[in-house]
Tab-separated table of C-alpha atoms in Angstrom:
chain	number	residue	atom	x	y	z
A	2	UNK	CA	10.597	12.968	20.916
A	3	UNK	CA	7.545	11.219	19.269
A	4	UNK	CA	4.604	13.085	17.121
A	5	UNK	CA	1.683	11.993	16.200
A	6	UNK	CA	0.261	11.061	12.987
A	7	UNK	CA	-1.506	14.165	11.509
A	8	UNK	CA	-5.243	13.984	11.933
A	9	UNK	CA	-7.933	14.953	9.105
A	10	UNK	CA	-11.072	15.867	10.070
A	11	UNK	CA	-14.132	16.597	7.904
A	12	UNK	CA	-15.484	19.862	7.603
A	13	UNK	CA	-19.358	19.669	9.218
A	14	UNK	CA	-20.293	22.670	6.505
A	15	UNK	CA	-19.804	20.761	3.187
A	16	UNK	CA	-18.395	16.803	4.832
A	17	UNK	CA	-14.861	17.014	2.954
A	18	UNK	CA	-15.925	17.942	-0.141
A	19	UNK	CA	-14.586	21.499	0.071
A	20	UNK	CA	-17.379	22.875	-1.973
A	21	UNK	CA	-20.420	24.275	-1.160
A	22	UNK	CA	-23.902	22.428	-2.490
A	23	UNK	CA	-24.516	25.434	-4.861
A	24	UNK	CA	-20.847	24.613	-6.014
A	25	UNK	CA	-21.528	20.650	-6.434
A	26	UNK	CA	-25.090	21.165	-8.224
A	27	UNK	CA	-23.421	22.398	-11.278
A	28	UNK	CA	-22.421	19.261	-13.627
A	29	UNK	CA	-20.040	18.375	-16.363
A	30	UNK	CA	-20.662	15.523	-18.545
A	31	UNK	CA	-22.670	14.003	-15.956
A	32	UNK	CA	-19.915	15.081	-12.962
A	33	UNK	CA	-19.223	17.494	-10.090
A	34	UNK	CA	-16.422	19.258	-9.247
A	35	UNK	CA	-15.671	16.661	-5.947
A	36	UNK	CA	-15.873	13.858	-8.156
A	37	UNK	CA	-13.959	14.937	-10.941
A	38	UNK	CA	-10.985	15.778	-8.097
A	39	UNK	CA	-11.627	12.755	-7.388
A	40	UNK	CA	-11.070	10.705	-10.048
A	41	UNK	CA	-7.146	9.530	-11.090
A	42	UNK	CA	-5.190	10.997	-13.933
A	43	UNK	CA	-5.757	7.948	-15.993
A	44	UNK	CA	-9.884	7.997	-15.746
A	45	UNK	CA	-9.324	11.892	-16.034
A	46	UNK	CA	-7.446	11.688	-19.619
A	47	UNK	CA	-10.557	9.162	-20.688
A	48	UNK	CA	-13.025	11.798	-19.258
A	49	UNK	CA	-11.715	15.115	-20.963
A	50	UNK	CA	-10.683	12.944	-24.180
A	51	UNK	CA	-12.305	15.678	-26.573
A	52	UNK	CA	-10.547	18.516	-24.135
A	53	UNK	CA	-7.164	18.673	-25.691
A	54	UNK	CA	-6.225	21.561	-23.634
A	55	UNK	CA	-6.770	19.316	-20.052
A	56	UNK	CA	-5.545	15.857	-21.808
A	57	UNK	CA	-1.907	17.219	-22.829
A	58	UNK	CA	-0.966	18.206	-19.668
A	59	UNK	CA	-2.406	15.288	-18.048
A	60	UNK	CA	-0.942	13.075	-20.160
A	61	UNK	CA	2.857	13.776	-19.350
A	62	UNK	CA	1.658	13.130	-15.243
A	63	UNK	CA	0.889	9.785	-16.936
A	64	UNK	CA	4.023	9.025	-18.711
A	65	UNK	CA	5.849	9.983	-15.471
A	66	UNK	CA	4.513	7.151	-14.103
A	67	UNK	CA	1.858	9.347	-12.021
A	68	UNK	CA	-1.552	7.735	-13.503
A	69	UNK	CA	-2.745	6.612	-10.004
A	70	UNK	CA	-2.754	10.040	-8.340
A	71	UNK	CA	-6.074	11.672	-7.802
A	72	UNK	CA	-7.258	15.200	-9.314
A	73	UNK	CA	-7.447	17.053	-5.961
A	74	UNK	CA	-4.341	14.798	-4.065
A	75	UNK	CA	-3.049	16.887	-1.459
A	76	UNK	CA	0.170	17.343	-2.759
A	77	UNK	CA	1.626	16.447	1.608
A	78	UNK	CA	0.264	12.986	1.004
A	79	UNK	CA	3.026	12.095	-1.915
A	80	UNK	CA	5.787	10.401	-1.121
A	81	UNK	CA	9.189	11.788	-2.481
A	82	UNK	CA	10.002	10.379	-5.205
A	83	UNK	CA	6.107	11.307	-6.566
A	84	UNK	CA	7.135	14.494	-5.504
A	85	UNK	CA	10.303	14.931	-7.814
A	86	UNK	CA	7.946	13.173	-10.718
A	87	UNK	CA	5.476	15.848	-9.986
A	88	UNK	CA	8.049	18.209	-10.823
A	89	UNK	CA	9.557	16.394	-13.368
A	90	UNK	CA	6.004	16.350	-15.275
A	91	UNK	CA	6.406	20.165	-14.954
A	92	UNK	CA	9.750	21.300	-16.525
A	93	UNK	CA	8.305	18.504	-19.528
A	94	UNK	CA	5.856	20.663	-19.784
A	95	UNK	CA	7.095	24.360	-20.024
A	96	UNK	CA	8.932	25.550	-22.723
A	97	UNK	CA	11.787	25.769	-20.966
A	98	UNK	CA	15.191	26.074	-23.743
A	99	UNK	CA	18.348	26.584	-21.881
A	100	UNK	CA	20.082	23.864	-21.023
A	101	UNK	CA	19.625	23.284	-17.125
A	102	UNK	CA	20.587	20.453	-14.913
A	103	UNK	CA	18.106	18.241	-13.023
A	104	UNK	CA	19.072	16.170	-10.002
A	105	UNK	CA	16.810	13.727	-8.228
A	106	UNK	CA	16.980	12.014	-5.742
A	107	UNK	CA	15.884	7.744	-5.520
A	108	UNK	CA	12.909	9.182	-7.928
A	109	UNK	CA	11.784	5.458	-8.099
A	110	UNK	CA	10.366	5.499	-4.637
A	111	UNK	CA	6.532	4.563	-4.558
A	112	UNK	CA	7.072	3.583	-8.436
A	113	UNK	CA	5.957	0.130	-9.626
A	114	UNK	CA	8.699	-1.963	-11.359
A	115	UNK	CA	6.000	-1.413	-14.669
A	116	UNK	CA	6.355	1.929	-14.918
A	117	UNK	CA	10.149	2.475	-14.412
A	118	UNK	CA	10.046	2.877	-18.098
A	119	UNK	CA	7.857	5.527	-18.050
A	120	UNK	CA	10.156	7.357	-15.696
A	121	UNK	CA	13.293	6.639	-18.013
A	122	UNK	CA	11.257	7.669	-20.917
A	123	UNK	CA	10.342	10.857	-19.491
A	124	UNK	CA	14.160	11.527	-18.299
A	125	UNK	CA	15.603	10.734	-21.974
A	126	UNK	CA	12.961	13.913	-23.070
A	127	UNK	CA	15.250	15.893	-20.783
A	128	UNK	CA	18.602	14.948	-22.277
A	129	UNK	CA	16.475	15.498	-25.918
A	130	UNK	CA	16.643	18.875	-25.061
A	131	UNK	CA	19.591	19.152	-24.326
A	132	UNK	CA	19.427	19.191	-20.399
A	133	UNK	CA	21.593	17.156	-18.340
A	134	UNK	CA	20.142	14.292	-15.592
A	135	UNK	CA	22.326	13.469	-12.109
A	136	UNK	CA	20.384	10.481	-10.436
A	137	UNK	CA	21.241	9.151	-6.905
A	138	UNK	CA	19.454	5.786	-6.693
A	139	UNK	CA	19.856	2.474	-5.742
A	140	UNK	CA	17.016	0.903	-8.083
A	141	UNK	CA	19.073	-1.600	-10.142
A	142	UNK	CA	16.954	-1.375	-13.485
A	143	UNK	CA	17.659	2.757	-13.015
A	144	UNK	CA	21.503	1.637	-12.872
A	145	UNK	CA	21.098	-0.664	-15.823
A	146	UNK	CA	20.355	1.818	-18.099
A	147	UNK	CA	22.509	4.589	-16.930
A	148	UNK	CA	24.854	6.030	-19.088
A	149	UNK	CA	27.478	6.624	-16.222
A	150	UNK	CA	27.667	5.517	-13.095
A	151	UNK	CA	29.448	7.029	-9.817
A	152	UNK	CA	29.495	4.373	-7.245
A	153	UNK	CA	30.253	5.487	-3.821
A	154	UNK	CA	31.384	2.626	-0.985
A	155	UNK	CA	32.492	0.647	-0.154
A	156	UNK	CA	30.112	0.315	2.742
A	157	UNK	CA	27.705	2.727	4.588
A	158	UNK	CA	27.779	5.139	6.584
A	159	UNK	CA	31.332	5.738	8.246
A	160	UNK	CA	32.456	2.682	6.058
A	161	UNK	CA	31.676	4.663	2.478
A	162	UNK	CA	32.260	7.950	0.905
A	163	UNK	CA	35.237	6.595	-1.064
A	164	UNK	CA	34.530	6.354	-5.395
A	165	UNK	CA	34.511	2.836	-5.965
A	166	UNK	CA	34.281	3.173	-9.471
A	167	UNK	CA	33.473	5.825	-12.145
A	168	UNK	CA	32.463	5.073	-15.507
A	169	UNK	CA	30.686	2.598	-17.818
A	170	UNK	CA	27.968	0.461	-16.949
A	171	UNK	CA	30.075	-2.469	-18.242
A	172	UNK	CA	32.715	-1.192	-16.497
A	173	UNK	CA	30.971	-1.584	-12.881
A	174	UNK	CA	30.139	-4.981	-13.601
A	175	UNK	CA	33.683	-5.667	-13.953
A	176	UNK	CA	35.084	-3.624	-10.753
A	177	UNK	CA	35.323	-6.823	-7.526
A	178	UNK	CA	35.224	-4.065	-5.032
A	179	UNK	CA	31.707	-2.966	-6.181
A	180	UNK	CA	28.873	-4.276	-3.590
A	181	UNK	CA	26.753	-2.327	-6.210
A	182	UNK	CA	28.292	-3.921	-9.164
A	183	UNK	CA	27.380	-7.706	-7.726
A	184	UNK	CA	23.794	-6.722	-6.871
A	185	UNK	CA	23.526	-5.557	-10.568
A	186	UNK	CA	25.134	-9.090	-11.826
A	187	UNK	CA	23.014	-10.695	-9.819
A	188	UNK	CA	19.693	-8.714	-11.198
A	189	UNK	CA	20.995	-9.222	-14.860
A	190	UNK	CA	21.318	-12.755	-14.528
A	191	UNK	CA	17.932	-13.602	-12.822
A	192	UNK	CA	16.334	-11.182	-15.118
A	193	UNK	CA	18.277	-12.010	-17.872
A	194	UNK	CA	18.105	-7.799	-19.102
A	195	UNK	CA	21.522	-6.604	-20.581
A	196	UNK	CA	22.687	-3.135	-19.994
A	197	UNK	CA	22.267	-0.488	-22.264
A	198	UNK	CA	25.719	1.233	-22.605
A	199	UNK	CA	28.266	-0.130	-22.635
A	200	UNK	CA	31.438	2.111	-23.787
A	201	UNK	CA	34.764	2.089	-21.711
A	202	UNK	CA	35.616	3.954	-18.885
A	203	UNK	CA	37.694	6.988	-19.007
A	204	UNK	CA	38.950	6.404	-15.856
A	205	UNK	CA	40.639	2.557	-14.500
A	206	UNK	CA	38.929	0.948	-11.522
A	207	UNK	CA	38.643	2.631	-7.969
């Protein structure tokens, strides 16, 4: 069964901008409405810099890596990794105190190698408050800087679902049976990035 792409098509009343002219007449600092949705979180944070109240929330979409989105982004067109950032820019934001635990899934996705620290950044806030991160992804700079790894194999599909190895970082670059464990050797030596912990494993090789 095949679908079609889905298909966009401006509104003849006010051509897209989804505001009426009596709407788009009234100006801030020099700007509508339509082109302050459409402007990216980045050029927003430089727009409403004497706004505190717009720049603080705007600025954790930034440090989750989510500068480049527009204002007024329909939130369909993300991919989903954006989408779990999106969230993830929410929970940094709310005063949230229990301890909770947040699972995402390849988050990385859409993400430019450059601002994989920004994601990291804003997942060490998490465990700064005491939450607790579970991370399925296959993004080796994510895996270098893990502070456990659960690596499922040894192949794909009907060839996997056995725990190759559970434990340190270290300890996966160690483990032979680890197709995830070469890749990484591989990306620390062309690289030539070290991991980031490095304690023993509690548990021997799978």
């Amino acid at each position: 069964m095949h679908f079609l792409a889905d298909v966009f098509v401006p509104c003849e009343a006010c051509a897209g901008k989804r505001f009426q002219k009596s709407i788009l007449s009234v100006l801030f600092q020099g700007k509508n409405v339509d082109q302050i949705l459409a402007m990216t979180v980045t050029e927003a944070i430089a727009f409403f810099s004497q706004t505190p109240a717009v720049v603080k929330p705007l600025s954790i979409l930034e440090k989750t890596g989510l500068g480049y989105l527009r204002l007024g982004q329909p939130t369909l067109t993300l991919s989903g990794g954006e989408g779990q950032r999106l969230k993830l820019a929410s929970e940094l934001a709310s005063s949230q105190t229990v301890n909770q635990l947040y699972i995402f899934d390849e988050p990385t996705t859409g993400l430019h190698e450059h601002d994989i620290g920004y994601l990291m950044r804003a997942l060490d806030q998490l465990l700064a408050r005491g939450h607790s991160v579970l991370v399925i992804e296959h993004h080796m700079e994510l895996i270098r800087l893990a502070d456990w790894v659960i690596d499922l194999g040894p192949e794909g599909g009907d060839g996997g679902g056995s725990v190759v190895w559970q434990g340190s970082v270290r300890g996966l670059l160690d483990c032979d049976s680890s197709h995830t464990g070469r890749c990484l050797n591989a990306y620390l030596h062309k690289t030539g990035l070290k991991i980031l912990a490095d304690e023993p494993s509690y548990l021997g090789q799978g």
